[in-house]
Tab-separated table of C-alpha atoms in Angstrom:
chain	number	residue	atom	x	y	z
F	1	MET	CA	17.428	6.116	-21.675
F	2	ASP	CA	18.951	6.526	-18.194
F	3	ASP	CA	16.989	9.777	-17.797
F	4	ILE	CA	13.797	7.722	-17.740
F	5	PRO	CA	13.091	6.369	-14.232
F	6	PHE	CA	13.298	2.600	-13.927
F	7	TRP	CA	9.583	2.256	-13.088
F	8	LYS	CA	8.701	3.841	-16.433
F	9	ARG	CA	11.088	1.770	-18.542
F	10	LYS	CA	10.918	-1.639	-16.842
F	11	THR	CA	8.155	-4.055	-16.102
F	12	LEU	CA	7.787	-5.237	-12.535
F	13	ALA	CA	9.379	-8.552	-13.520
F	14	GLU	CA	12.432	-6.785	-14.995
F	15	MET	CA	13.223	-4.833	-11.824
F	16	THR	CA	16.122	-5.649	-9.552
F	17	THR	CA	15.354	-6.518	-5.925
F	18	ARG	CA	16.467	-3.038	-4.871
F	19	GLU	CA	14.228	-1.366	-7.464
F	20	TRP	CA	11.300	-3.601	-6.513
F	21	GLU	CA	11.632	-2.830	-2.814
F	22	SER	CA	11.894	0.907	-3.513
F	23	LEU	CA	8.425	0.871	-5.090
F	24	CYS	CA	7.001	0.480	-1.601
F	25	ASP	CA	6.061	3.990	-0.486
F	26	GLY	CA	5.927	3.042	3.203
F	27	CYS	CA	2.245	3.846	3.653
F	28	GLY	CA	1.570	0.687	5.690
F	29	LEU	CA	-1.899	0.180	4.212
F	30	CYS	CA	-1.120	-3.329	3.014
F	31	CYS	CA	-0.293	-4.305	6.615
F	32	LEU	CA	-3.779	-3.540	7.875
F	33	ASN	CA	-5.986	-6.505	8.757
F	34	LYS	CA	-8.709	-7.113	6.231
F	35	ILE	CA	-11.961	-9.032	6.294
F	36	GLU	CA	-13.194	-10.897	3.239
F	37	GLU	CA	-16.833	-11.874	2.900
F	38	TRP	CA	-16.939	-15.501	1.832
F	39	ASP	CA	-20.078	-15.253	-0.278
F	40	SER	CA	-19.373	-11.986	-2.126
F	41	GLY	CA	-15.574	-11.804	-2.006
F	42	ASP	CA	-15.860	-8.188	-0.833
F	43	ILE	CA	-12.823	-7.033	1.113
F	44	TYR	CA	-13.011	-4.609	4.011
F	45	PHE	CA	-10.045	-2.825	5.549
F	46	THR	CA	-9.800	-2.380	9.289
F	47	GLU	CA	-7.808	0.106	11.344
F	48	VAL	CA	-6.098	-2.876	12.979
F	49	ARG	CA	-2.473	-3.299	11.965
F	50	CYS	CA	-0.272	-6.361	11.926
F	51	LYS	CA	1.590	-6.861	15.175
F	52	LEU	CA	4.865	-6.329	13.316
F	53	MET	CA	3.909	-2.994	11.794
F	54	ASP	CA	5.312	0.025	13.581
F	55	GLY	CA	2.373	2.429	13.867
F	56	GLU	CA	4.620	5.475	13.580
F	57	SER	CA	7.022	4.537	10.770
F	58	CYS	CA	4.472	2.291	8.987
F	59	ARG	CA	7.254	-0.221	8.360
F	60	CYS	CA	7.621	-3.827	9.416
F	61	LYS	CA	9.652	-4.258	12.594
F	62	SER	CA	11.042	-7.582	11.365
F	63	TYR	CA	10.728	-7.523	7.575
F	64	PRO	CA	13.384	-10.164	6.753
F	65	ASN	CA	11.986	-12.545	9.403
F	66	ARG	CA	8.294	-11.674	9.220
F	67	TRP	CA	7.154	-15.179	8.336
F	68	ASP	CA	8.617	-16.459	11.595
F	69	PHE	CA	6.045	-14.323	13.420
F	70	VAL	CA	3.271	-13.934	10.820
F	71	PRO	CA	3.200	-17.107	8.691
F	72	ASP	CA	0.336	-15.818	6.526
F	73	CYS	CA	2.058	-12.522	5.629
F	74	VAL	CA	1.560	-12.020	1.888
F	75	GLN	CA	4.677	-11.398	-0.161
F	76	LEU	CA	4.040	-9.155	-3.139
F	77	THR	CA	5.654	-10.408	-6.321
F	78	PRO	CA	5.484	-9.286	-9.943
F	79	GLN	CA	3.369	-12.374	-10.545
F	80	ASN	CA	0.756	-11.801	-7.839
F	81	VAL	CA	0.318	-7.997	-7.915
F	82	THR	CA	-2.517	-8.305	-10.428
F	83	GLU	CA	-4.271	-10.934	-8.309
F	84	ILE	CA	-4.234	-9.053	-5.002
F	85	GLU	CA	-7.504	-7.162	-4.864
F	86	TRP	CA	-6.758	-5.354	-1.618
F	87	LEU	CA	-3.789	-3.271	-2.718
F	88	PRO	CA	-4.694	0.347	-1.997
F	89	PRO	CA	-5.349	2.652	-4.976
F	90	THR	CA	-2.151	4.589	-4.240
F	91	CYS	CA	0.133	1.541	-4.090
F	92	GLY	CA	3.283	1.988	-6.194
F	93	TYR	CA	3.197	-1.657	-7.267
F	94	ARG	CA	-0.398	-1.322	-8.428
F	95	LEU	CA	0.228	1.989	-10.214
F	96	VAL	CA	3.301	0.773	-12.090
F	97	ASN	CA	1.594	-2.499	-13.001
F	98	GLU	CA	-1.326	-0.486	-14.427
F	99	GLY	CA	1.063	1.671	-16.489
F	100	ARG	CA	0.471	4.744	-14.329
F	101	ASP	CA	3.057	7.029	-12.750
F	102	LEU	CA	3.927	7.304	-9.096
F	103	ASN	CA	2.352	10.121	-7.089
F	104	TRP	CA	4.222	13.302	-6.127
F	105	TRP	CA	4.557	12.182	-2.507
F	106	HIS	CA	6.148	8.816	-3.333
F	107	PRO	CA	9.714	8.762	-1.959
F	108	LEU	CA	11.108	7.921	-5.414
F	109	ILE	CA	9.599	11.176	-6.714
F	110	SER	CA	9.922	13.437	-3.677
F	111	GLY	CA	13.249	12.086	-2.435
F	112	ASP	CA	11.827	12.068	1.087
F	113	PRO	CA	10.230	9.057	2.839
F	114	GLU	CA	8.203	11.452	5.022
F	115	THR	CA	6.104	12.902	2.183
F	116	VAL	CA	3.793	9.872	2.144
F	117	HIS	CA	2.916	10.699	5.753
F	118	ALA	CA	2.783	14.481	5.263
F	119	ALA	CA	0.365	13.969	2.357
F	120	GLY	CA	-1.985	11.977	4.606
F	121	ILE	CA	-1.690	8.838	2.506
F	122	SER	CA	-0.235	6.546	5.150
F	123	ALA	CA	-1.681	4.687	8.105
F	124	ARG	CA	0.473	6.693	10.535
F	125	GLY	CA	-1.455	7.534	13.677
F	126	ARG	CA	-4.654	5.810	12.510
F	127	THR	CA	-4.157	2.224	13.643
F	128	ILE	CA	-4.482	-0.167	16.551
F	129	ASN	CA	-2.118	-3.092	17.118
F	130	GLU	CA	-3.841	-6.433	16.526
F	131	GLU	CA	-2.527	-7.650	19.865
F	132	ASP	CA	-4.636	-4.979	21.600
F	133	ILE	CA	-8.046	-6.143	20.356
F	134	ASP	CA	-10.268	-9.195	20.580
F	135	PRO	CA	-9.831	-10.895	17.180
F	136	GLU	CA	-13.451	-12.045	17.361
F	137	LYS	CA	-14.477	-8.384	17.137
F	138	LEU	CA	-12.367	-7.406	14.138
F	139	GLU	CA	-15.490	-6.343	12.232
F	140	ASP	CA	-15.953	-3.543	14.799
F	141	TYR	CA	-12.848	-1.886	13.366
F	142	VAL	CA	-13.797	-1.681	9.674
F	143	VAL	CA	-12.804	1.622	8.023
F	144	ASP	CA	-13.014	2.932	4.481
F	145	TRP	CA	-10.128	5.422	4.473
F	146	PRO	CA	-7.510	3.025	3.025
F	147	LEU	CA	-9.514	2.854	-0.203
F	148	LYS	CA	-10.124	6.601	-0.270
F	149	VAL	CA	-6.560	7.818	0.212
F	150	GLY	CA	-5.491	9.803	-2.785
F	151	ASP	CA	-9.075	10.673	-3.782
F	152	ALA	CA	-8.396	14.412	-3.514
F	153	GLU	CA	-5.345	14.002	-5.706
F	154	ARG	CA	-7.310	12.023	-8.308
F	155	ASP	CA	-10.019	14.712	-8.209
F	156	ASP	CA	-7.323	17.349	-8.837
F	157	GLU	CA	-5.967	15.298	-11.760
F	158	ASP	CA	-9.495	15.007	-13.201
F	159	GLU	CA	-9.897	18.796	-12.946
F	160	ASP	CA	-6.517	19.307	-14.630
F	161	ASP	CA	-7.558	16.929	-17.425
F	162	GLU	CA	-10.809	18.843	-17.935
F	163	GLN	CA	-9.021	22.209	-17.985
F	164	SER	CA	-6.506	20.987	-20.553
F	165	ARG	CA	-9.267	19.996	-22.987
């Protein structure tokens, strides 16, 4: 049983804090500012990152104290993962919750926290600090790449599935 990785044998709620935190691949996509249309509920990602997100490492500069600086920072929990519509398609929490496996570039698979960046999945080098823009013009920074990351990999998986039939 120990040969089976914890994310394949445990539910999100059964994971230890350490296991839970390790599901984060460090892509930084969840720390991008988003716009939600009130009438439709549609969510749009922007290239504008939280002021606490380091644009190079894609990690929070003050993770344990983030609510002191960003009171509306959303904490992912096993209970709310299913309710958060804006989790990117490559998110480890989303994948495990959906019963899917982690991608090859996830640090738990690759053993290297840099593979998420090398694979082009992360926000590294693609963002602007929220303190550097006029918040009234956030809609000028809408991008679609956070919802398209991993598309090439999914296309490859679809091709593999077709070839194995």
